[in-house]
C-alpha atoms as a printed R data frame, in Angstrom:
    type eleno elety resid chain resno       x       y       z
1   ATOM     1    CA   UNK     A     1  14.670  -6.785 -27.672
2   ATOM     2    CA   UNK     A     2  17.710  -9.000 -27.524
3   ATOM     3    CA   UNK     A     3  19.714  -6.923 -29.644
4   ATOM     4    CA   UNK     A     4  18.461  -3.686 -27.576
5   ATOM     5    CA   UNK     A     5  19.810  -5.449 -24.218
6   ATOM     6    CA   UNK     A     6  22.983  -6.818 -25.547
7   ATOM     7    CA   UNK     A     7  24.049  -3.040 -27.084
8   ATOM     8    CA   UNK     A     8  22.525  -1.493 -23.772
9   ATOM     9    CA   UNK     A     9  24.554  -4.140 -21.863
10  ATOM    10    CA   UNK     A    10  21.192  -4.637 -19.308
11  ATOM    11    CA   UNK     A    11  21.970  -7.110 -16.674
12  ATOM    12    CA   UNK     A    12  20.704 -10.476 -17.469
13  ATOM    13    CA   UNK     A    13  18.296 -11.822 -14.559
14  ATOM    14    CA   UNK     A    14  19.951 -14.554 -12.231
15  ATOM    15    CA   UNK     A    15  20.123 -18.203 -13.299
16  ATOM    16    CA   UNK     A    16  17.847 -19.270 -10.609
17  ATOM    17    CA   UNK     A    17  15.077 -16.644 -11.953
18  ATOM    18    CA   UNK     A    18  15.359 -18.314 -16.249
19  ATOM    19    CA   UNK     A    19  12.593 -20.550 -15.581
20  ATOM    20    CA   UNK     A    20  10.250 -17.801 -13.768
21  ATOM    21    CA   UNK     A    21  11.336 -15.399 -16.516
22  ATOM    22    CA   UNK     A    22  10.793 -17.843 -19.404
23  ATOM    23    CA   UNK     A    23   6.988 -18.921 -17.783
24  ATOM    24    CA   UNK     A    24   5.993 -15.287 -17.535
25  ATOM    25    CA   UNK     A    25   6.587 -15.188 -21.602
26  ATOM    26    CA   UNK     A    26   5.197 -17.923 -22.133
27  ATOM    27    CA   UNK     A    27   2.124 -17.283 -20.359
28  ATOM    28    CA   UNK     A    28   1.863 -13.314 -22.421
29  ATOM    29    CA   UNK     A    29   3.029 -14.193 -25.556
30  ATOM    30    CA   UNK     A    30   1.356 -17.593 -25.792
31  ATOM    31    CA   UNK     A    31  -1.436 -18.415 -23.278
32  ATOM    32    CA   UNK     A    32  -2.774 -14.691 -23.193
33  ATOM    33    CA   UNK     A    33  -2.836 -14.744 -27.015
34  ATOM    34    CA   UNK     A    34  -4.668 -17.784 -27.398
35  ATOM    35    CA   UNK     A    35  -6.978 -17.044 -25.109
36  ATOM    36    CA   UNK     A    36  -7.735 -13.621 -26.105
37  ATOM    37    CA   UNK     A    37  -8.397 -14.747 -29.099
38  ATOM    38    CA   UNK     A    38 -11.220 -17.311 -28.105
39  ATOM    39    CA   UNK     A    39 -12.490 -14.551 -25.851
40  ATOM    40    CA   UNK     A    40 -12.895 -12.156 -29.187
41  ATOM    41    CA   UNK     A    41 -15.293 -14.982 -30.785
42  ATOM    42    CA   UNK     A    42 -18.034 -13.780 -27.914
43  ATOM    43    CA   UNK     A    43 -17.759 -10.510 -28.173
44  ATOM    44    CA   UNK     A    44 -17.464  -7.160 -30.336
45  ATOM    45    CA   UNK     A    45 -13.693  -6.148 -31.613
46  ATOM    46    CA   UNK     A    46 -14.599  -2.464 -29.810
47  ATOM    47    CA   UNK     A    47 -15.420  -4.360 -26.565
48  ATOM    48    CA   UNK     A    48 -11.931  -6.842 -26.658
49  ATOM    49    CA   UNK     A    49 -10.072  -3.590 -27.389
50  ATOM    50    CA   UNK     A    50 -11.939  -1.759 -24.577
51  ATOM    51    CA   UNK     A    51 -11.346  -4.770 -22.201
52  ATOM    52    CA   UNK     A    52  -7.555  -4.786 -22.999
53  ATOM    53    CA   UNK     A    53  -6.962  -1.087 -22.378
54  ATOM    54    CA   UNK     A    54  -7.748  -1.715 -18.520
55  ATOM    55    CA   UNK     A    55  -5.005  -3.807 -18.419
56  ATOM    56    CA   UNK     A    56  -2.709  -1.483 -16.712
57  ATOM    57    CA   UNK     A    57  -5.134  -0.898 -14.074
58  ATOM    58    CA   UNK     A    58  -5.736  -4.716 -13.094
59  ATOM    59    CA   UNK     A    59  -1.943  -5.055 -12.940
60  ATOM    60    CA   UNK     A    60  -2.221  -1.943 -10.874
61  ATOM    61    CA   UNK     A    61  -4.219  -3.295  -8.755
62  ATOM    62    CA   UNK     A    62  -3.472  -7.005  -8.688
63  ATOM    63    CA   UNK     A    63   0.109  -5.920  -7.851
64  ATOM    64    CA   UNK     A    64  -0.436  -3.773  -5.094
65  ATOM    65    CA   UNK     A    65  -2.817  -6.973  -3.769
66  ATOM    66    CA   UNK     A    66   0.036  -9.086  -4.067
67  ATOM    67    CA   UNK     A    67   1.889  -6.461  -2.369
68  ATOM    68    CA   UNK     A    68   4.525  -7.077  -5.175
69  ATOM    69    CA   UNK     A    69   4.262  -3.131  -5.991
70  ATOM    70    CA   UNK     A    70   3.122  -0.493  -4.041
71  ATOM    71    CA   UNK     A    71   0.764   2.149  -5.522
72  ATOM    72    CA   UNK     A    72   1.859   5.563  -5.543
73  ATOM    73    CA   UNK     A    73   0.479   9.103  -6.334
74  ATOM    74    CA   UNK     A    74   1.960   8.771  -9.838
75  ATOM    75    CA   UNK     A    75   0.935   5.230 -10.607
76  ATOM    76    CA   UNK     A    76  -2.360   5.979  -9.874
77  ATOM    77    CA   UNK     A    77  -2.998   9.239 -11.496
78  ATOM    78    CA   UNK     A    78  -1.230   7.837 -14.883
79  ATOM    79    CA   UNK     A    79  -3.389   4.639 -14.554
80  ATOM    80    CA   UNK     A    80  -6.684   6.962 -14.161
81  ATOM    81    CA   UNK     A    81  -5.806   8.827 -16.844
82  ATOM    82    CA   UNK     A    82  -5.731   5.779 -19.137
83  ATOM    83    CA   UNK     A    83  -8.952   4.752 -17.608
84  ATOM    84    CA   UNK     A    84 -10.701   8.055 -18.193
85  ATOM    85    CA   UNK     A    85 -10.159   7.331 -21.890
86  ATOM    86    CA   UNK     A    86 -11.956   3.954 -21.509
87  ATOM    87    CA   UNK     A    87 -14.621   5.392 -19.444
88  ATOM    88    CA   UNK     A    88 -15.466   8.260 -22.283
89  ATOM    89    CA   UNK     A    89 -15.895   5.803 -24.830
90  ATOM    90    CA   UNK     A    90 -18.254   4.338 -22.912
91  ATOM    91    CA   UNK     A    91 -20.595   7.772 -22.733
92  ATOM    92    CA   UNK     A    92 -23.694   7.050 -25.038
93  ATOM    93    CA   UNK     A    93 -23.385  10.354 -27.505
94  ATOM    94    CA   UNK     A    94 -19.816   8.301 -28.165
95  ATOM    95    CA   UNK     A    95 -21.549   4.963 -29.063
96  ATOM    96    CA   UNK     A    96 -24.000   6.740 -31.390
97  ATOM    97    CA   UNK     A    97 -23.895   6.700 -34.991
98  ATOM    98    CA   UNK     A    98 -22.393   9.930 -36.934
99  ATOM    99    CA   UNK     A    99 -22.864  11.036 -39.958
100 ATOM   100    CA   UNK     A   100 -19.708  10.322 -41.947
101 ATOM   101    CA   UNK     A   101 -17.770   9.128 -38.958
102 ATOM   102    CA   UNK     A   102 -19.331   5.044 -39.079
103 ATOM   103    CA   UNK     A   103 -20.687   2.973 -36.650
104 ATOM   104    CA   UNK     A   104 -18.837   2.753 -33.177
105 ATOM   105    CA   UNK     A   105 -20.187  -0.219 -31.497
């Protein structure tokens, strides 16, 4: 991404907001690793992957909490629409087992 920002010329955050900045990575792209990946050892790979698709509506929601980010029309309807595909996974003719298609679990 570096090489995206410096060509794109984005504007760097404020000196005061590095260490925020540099916790929020480390906490995705180290602590939410880690611990996804202990959290895989009790469950299913389908399950994990079906738990990690609703993350944009927790940060929906836990940001509009926080009142960090207010929800809109748009938010919502493109968060629902992710969560519809979740929820038709979930239907029981989708779980079932079809000929020459596997096992969905």
């Amino acid at each position: 991404m570096l090489p995206a920002a410096l060509f794109l010329r984005a504007r760097w955050p404020h000196r005061q907001d590095w260490p925020a900045v540099a916790a929020l990575g480390f906490c995705f792209f180290g602590v939410f690793f880690v611990l996804y990946n202990i959290a895989m050892t009790y469950t299913t790979a389908a399950r994990g992957s079906l738990a990690l698709a609703t993350l944009p509506l927790h940060t929906m929601v836990v940001g509009a909490l926080l009142g960090i980010e207010p929800l809109s029309l748009r938010k919502s309807v493109g968060v629902g629409i992710a969560v519809l595909g979740v929820i038709a996974r979930w239907r029981p003719d989708c779980r079932a087992r079809r000929p020459g298609r596997g096992a969905v679990s």
